[in-house]
Coordinates of C-alpha atoms and ligand atoms in Angstrom, one line a residue:
X1 CA 96.6 192.0 196.4
X2 CA 96.8 188.2 195.8
X3 CA 97.3 186.6 192.4
X4 CA 93.6 185.5 192.4
X5 CA 92.4 189.0 193.3
X6 CA 94.5 190.5 190.6
X7 CA 93.1 188.1 188.1
X8 CA 89.5 188.8 189.1
X9 CA 90.0 192.6 189.0
X10 CA 91.8 192.6 185.7
X11 CA 89.4 190.2 184.1
X12 CA 86.5 192.5 185.0
X13 CA 88.4 195.5 183.6
X14 CA 89.2 193.8 180.3
X15 CA 85.6 192.5 179.9
X16 CA 84.4 196.1 180.2
X17 CA 86.8 197.1 177.5
X18 CA 85.3 194.5 175.1
X19 CA 88.3 192.2 175.1
X20 CA 87.5 188.7 174.1
X21 CA 88.3 185.9 176.6
X22 CA 89.3 188.5 179.3
X23 CA 90.2 185.9 182.0
X24 CA 92.5 184.0 179.6
X25 CA 94.1 187.2 178.5
X26 CA 94.6 188.3 182.0
X27 CA 96.2 185.0 183.0
X28 CA 98.5 185.1 180.0
X29 CA 99.7 188.6 180.8
X30 CA 100.2 187.8 184.5
X31 CA 102.0 184.6 183.7
X32 CA 104.3 186.5 181.3
X33 CA 105.0 189.1 184.0
X34 CA 105.7 186.5 186.7
X35 CA 107.7 184.4 184.2
X36 CA 105.8 181.2 185.0
X37 CA 103.6 178.9 182.9
X38 CA 99.9 180.0 183.0
X39 CA 98.9 176.8 184.8
X40 CA 101.3 177.5 187.6
X41 CA 99.2 180.6 188.5
X42 CA 96.6 178.2 189.8
X43 CA 99.1 176.9 192.4
X44 CA 99.9 180.5 193.4
X45 CA 96.4 182.0 193.8
X46 CA 97.2 183.1 197.4
X47 CA 100.6 184.6 196.6
X48 CA 100.7 188.3 197.5
X49 CA 101.9 190.5 194.6
X50 CA 104.6 193.0 195.5
X51 CA 103.9 196.7 194.6
X52 CA 106.2 196.7 191.6
X53 CA 104.4 193.6 190.2
X54 CA 101.0 195.3 190.7
X55 CA 102.3 198.4 188.9
X56 CA 103.6 196.4 186.0
X57 CA 100.5 194.3 185.7
X58 CA 98.4 197.5 185.7
X59 CA 100.4 198.8 182.8
X60 CA 100.1 195.5 180.8
X61 CA 96.3 195.3 181.5
X62 CA 95.9 199.0 180.5
X63 CA 97.6 198.3 177.2
X64 CA 95.4 195.3 176.5
X65 CA 92.4 197.3 177.5
X66 CA 93.3 199.8 174.8
X67 CA 93.0 196.7 172.5
X68 CA 96.7 196.3 171.8
X69 CA 97.1 192.6 170.9
X70 CA 98.5 190.3 173.6
X71 CA 101.3 189.2 171.2
X72 CA 102.5 192.8 170.8
X73 CA 102.5 193.3 174.5
X74 CA 104.5 190.1 175.2
X75 CA 106.6 190.7 172.0
X76 CA 106.3 187.2 170.4
X77 CA 104.0 184.4 169.5
X78 CA 104.4 180.7 168.7
X79 CA 104.1 179.4 165.2
X80 CA 104.6 175.7 164.4
X81 CA 106.6 175.4 167.6
X82 CA 108.9 178.3 166.7
X83 CA 109.1 181.5 168.7
X84 CA 108.4 184.4 166.3
X85 CA 109.0 188.0 167.3
X86 CA 106.1 190.3 166.4
X87 CA 105.8 194.0 166.0
X88 CA 103.7 196.5 164.1
X89 CA 105.9 195.8 161.1
X90 CA 104.1 192.6 160.2
X91 CA 100.8 190.7 160.6
X92 CA 100.7 188.6 163.8
X93 CA 100.9 184.9 162.6
X94 CA 97.6 183.2 163.0
X95 CA 96.9 179.6 164.0
X96 CA 95.2 178.8 160.6
X97 CA 98.4 179.7 158.8
X98 CA 100.1 176.8 160.6
X99 CA 98.0 174.5 158.6
X100 CA 99.2 176.1 155.4
X101 CA 102.8 175.8 156.5
X102 CA 102.2 172.2 157.4
X103 CA 100.8 171.4 153.9
X104 CA 103.8 173.1 152.4
X105 CA 106.5 171.2 154.3
X106 CA 104.6 167.9 153.8
X107 CA 104.7 168.5 150.1
X108 CA 108.4 169.6 150.1
X109 CA 109.5 166.4 151.9
X110 CA 107.9 164.3 149.2
X111 CA 110.3 165.8 146.6
X112 CA 113.2 163.5 147.3
X113 CA 115.7 165.9 145.9
X114 CA 118.9 167.1 147.4
X115 CA 117.7 170.7 147.0
X116 CA 114.0 171.8 147.2
X117 CA 113.0 175.4 146.8
X118 CA 110.0 177.4 147.9
X119 CA 108.9 181.0 147.5
X120 CA 107.0 182.5 150.5
X121 CA 105.2 185.4 148.8
X122 CA 104.4 188.1 151.4
X123 CA 106.5 186.7 154.2
X124 CA 105.6 189.2 157.0
X125 CA 107.3 187.9 160.2
X126 CA 108.8 185.1 158.1
X127 CA 106.8 182.5 160.0
X128 CA 106.0 180.3 157.0
X129 CA 109.5 180.5 155.5
X130 CA 111.0 179.6 158.9
X131 CA 108.7 176.7 159.5
X132 CA 109.5 175.3 156.0
X133 CA 113.2 175.8 156.4
X134 CA 113.1 174.1 159.8
X135 CA 111.1 171.1 158.7
X136 CA 113.0 170.6 155.4
X137 CA 116.7 170.6 155.9
X138 CA 117.3 170.4 152.2
X139 CA 115.0 173.3 151.4
X140 CA 116.1 176.8 150.3
X141 CA 113.4 179.4 150.8
X142 CA 113.0 182.7 149.2
X143 CA 111.0 185.1 151.5
X144 CA 109.5 188.0 149.5
X145 CA 107.8 191.1 150.9
X146 CA 107.0 194.6 149.7
X147 CA 107.6 195.9 153.2
X148 CA 111.2 196.5 154.1
X149 CA 110.2 196.7 157.8
X150 CA 108.6 193.3 157.6
X151 CA 111.6 191.8 155.9
X152 CA 113.9 193.2 158.6
X153 CA 111.7 191.5 161.2
X154 CA 111.6 188.2 159.1
X155 CA 115.5 188.3 159.0
X156 CA 115.6 188.7 162.8
X157 CA 113.2 185.8 163.2
X158 CA 115.1 183.6 160.8
X159 CA 118.3 184.2 162.7
X160 CA 116.7 183.6 166.1
X161 CA 115.4 180.3 164.8
X162 CA 118.8 179.3 163.3
X163 CA 117.5 179.0 159.7
X164 CA 118.7 182.3 158.2
X165 CA 121.4 180.7 156.1
X166 CA 118.7 178.8 154.1
X167 CA 116.4 181.8 153.6
X168 CA 117.0 184.4 150.9
X169 CA 115.2 187.7 151.5
X170 CA 113.8 189.6 148.6
X171 CA 112.3 193.1 148.7
X172 CA 109.8 194.2 146.2
X173 CA 106.3 194.4 144.8
X174 CA 105.4 190.8 144.0
X175 CA 107.2 189.1 141.2
X176 CA 108.7 192.4 140.0
X177 CA 111.2 191.9 142.8
X178 CA 112.8 189.1 140.7
X179 CA 113.1 191.5 137.7
X180 CA 115.0 194.1 139.7
X181 CA 117.3 191.2 140.7
X182 CA 117.8 190.3 137.1
X183 CA 116.2 186.9 137.7
X184 CA 113.6 186.9 134.9
X185 CA 111.9 183.6 134.3
X186 CA 111.2 182.3 130.9
X187 CA 107.7 183.3 129.8
X188 CA 105.7 180.1 129.0
X189 CA 104.4 179.7 125.5
X190 CA 101.8 177.4 124.0
X191 CA 104.4 174.6 123.5
X192 CA 105.6 175.0 127.0
X193 CA 107.2 171.9 128.3
X194 CA 107.5 170.2 124.9
X195 CA 110.8 171.4 123.5
X196 CA 112.6 172.2 126.7
X197 CA 114.7 169.4 128.3
X198 CA 114.1 168.6 132.0
X199 CA 117.4 169.9 133.3
X200 CA 117.1 173.1 131.3
X201 CA 113.5 173.6 132.4
X202 CA 114.2 173.2 136.1
X203 CA 117.0 175.7 135.9
X204 CA 114.7 178.2 134.3
X205 CA 111.8 177.6 136.7
X206 CA 112.9 178.1 140.3
X207 CA 110.4 176.9 142.7
X208 CA 109.0 173.5 143.8
X209 CA 106.4 175.4 145.9
X210 CA 104.9 178.8 145.9
X211 CA 103.2 179.4 149.2
X212 CA 101.4 182.5 150.4
X213 CA 99.0 184.0 152.9
X214 CA 98.4 187.2 150.9
X215 CA 96.3 190.1 152.1
X216 CA 92.7 189.1 151.5
X217 CA 90.4 191.5 153.3
X218 CA 88.1 193.7 151.1
X219 CA 89.3 197.3 151.5
X220 CA 86.0 198.5 152.8
X221 CA 85.8 195.7 155.4
X222 CA 89.0 196.7 157.2
X223 CA 87.3 199.4 159.3
X224 CA 84.8 196.8 160.6
X225 CA 87.5 194.5 162.0
X226 CA 88.4 194.3 165.7
X227 CA 90.7 197.1 166.9
X228 CA 93.4 194.5 167.6
X229 CA 93.5 193.9 163.8
X230 CA 92.6 197.1 162.1
X231 CA 94.7 199.3 164.4
X232 CA 97.8 197.1 164.9
X233 CA 98.3 194.8 161.9
X234 CA 99.8 196.8 159.0
X235 CA 97.2 197.8 156.4
X236 CA 99.4 196.4 153.6
X237 CA 99.1 193.0 155.2
X238 CA 95.3 193.1 155.2
X239 CA 94.1 195.0 152.2
X240 CA 93.2 192.7 149.3
X241 CA 91.6 195.4 147.1
X242 CA 87.9 196.1 146.5
X243 CA 86.7 192.5 146.7
X244 CA 89.7 191.1 148.7
X245 CA 90.8 189.0 145.7
X246 CA 93.4 191.2 144.0
X247 CA 96.4 189.0 145.1
X248 CA 94.8 185.8 143.9
X249 CA 94.3 187.3 140.4
X250 CA 97.9 188.5 140.4
X251 CA 99.2 185.1 141.6
X252 CA 97.0 183.1 139.2
X253 CA 98.2 185.3 136.3
X254 CA 101.8 185.8 137.2
X255 CA 103.1 182.8 139.2
X256 CA 103.3 180.1 136.5
X257 CA 106.8 180.9 135.1
X258 CA 108.2 180.7 138.6
X259 CA 107.0 177.2 139.3
X260 CA 108.7 174.0 138.3
X261 CA 106.4 172.1 135.9
X262 CA 105.5 169.7 138.7
X263 CA 105.4 172.3 141.4
X264 CA 102.5 173.5 143.4
X265 CA 101.0 176.7 144.6
X266 CA 99.3 176.7 148.1
X267 CA 97.4 179.8 149.3
X268 CA 95.5 180.7 152.3
X269 CA 92.3 182.8 151.8
X270 CA 89.4 184.2 153.8
X271 CA 86.2 182.6 154.9
X272 CA 83.7 182.6 152.0
X273 CA 86.3 183.2 149.2
X274 CA 86.8 179.6 148.1
X275 CA 84.5 179.5 145.1
X276 CA 85.7 182.8 143.7
X277 CA 89.4 181.9 144.1
X278 CA 88.9 178.4 142.6
X279 CA 87.3 180.1 139.5
X280 CA 90.2 182.6 139.3
X281 CA 92.7 179.8 139.1
X282 CA 90.7 177.6 136.8
X283 CA 90.2 180.6 134.4
X284 CA 94.0 180.9 134.3
X285 CA 94.3 177.2 133.4
X286 CA 95.5 176.0 136.7
X287 CA 94.4 172.6 138.0
X288 CA 92.9 173.0 141.4
X289 CA 93.9 169.9 143.3
X290 CA 92.4 170.6 146.7
X291 CA 90.6 173.1 148.9
X292 CA 91.2 172.5 152.6
X293 CA 89.4 173.5 155.7
X294 CA 90.8 175.2 158.9
X295 CA 90.1 173.9 162.4
X296 CA 86.5 175.3 162.3
X297 CA 85.7 173.4 159.1
X298 CA 85.8 176.5 156.9
X299 CA 87.5 176.2 153.5
X300 CA 90.7 178.2 153.8
X301 CA 93.6 176.8 151.7
X302 CA 93.8 176.1 148.0
X303 CA 96.4 173.9 146.3
X304 CA 96.8 174.1 142.5
X305 CA 99.3 172.9 140.0
X306 CA 100.2 173.4 136.3
X307 CA 99.8 169.8 135.2
X308 CA 97.8 168.1 137.9
Ligands
SAM401 C1 98.6 188.6 155.4 S1 100.2 189.0 155.5 C2 101.0 187.5 155.7 C3 102.3 187.5 156.5 C4 102.8 186.1 156.8 N1 103.1 185.3 155.6 C5 101.8 185.3 157.7 O1 101.2 184.4 157.1 O2 101.6 185.6 158.9 C6 100.6 189.5 153.8 C7 102.0 190.0 153.6 O3 102.1 190.3 152.2 C8 102.9 191.4 152.0 N2 102.6 192.1 150.8 C9 101.5 192.9 150.5 N3 101.6 193.3 149.2 C10 102.7 192.7 148.7 C11 103.3 192.8 147.4 N4 102.7 193.5 146.4 N5 104.4 192.1 147.1 C12 105.0 191.3 148.1 N6 104.5 191.3 149.4 C13 103.3 191.9 149.6 C14 102.6 192.3 153.2 O4 103.6 193.3 153.5 C15 102.4 191.2 154.3 O5 103.7 191.0 155.0

């Protein structure tokens, strides 16, 4: 069987199994197997595959036909130019989230301070934390997750991308993780900011940036998602509660004491959630500075601050 014949046969098989973009998926798997860039396949259409290659390809295509995500089969994905190892322990990083990370590092580099700090709330594979640390050499990132398995993967990814020494990993359920570490922020009061000096204030409030792509799928919707998502991404990375907005309520209510007074919070959210999330933050007295679109012109990222 030639490369071209293998592509045609496998594409047909994946199409029957309901896989989206079956030809592209086939080419990516074959390129992975043959250890060549996908485009090079086109120069090798007439190459005859040896029996072991055919067996291996059959195995890869079978897994993809069972709707295992391509990234799990090849073991990694690219995020902001970094290779990120993926597994069932954490959500596969999505291209939209690269936009969030980019907004984050663009904000951090404007801070002109010898040390800038960010909290990646729900770090998963560590992709956002790693991108921030790599783009901002003076940044120290705290990567928080409730899943110990995800944190172990994030640590592995940070080490592989040579930024582990600037990322602190914190295990726990949201901001409660700081309490178990004995790092309790000052609870803001009505006169907040008035009687506390700048140096004191910044030592009490840790972060320049709080960034997160929290779980935002409504619980009942999870079953309607593609098998690649509902059967392979961890449920804890998807489930945002009855209306998908639980984490935004939590963040709007609990994040303030963790931000520096001129810090920002930047959050990804799902398509159609912009108005509800804006309202949640405004009701908690945040100043919503921007709502930004993804590559398909759908509102997907909110930026808010305490003082505008
Ligand atoms: C949608 S995933 C995002 C992962 C990664 N930041 C990304 O963008 O690809 C959400 C992450 O939040 C974590 N998470 C869920 N509930 C949490 C909680 N209560 N406290 C901290 N992290 C939580 C999940 O384990 C998961 O890794």
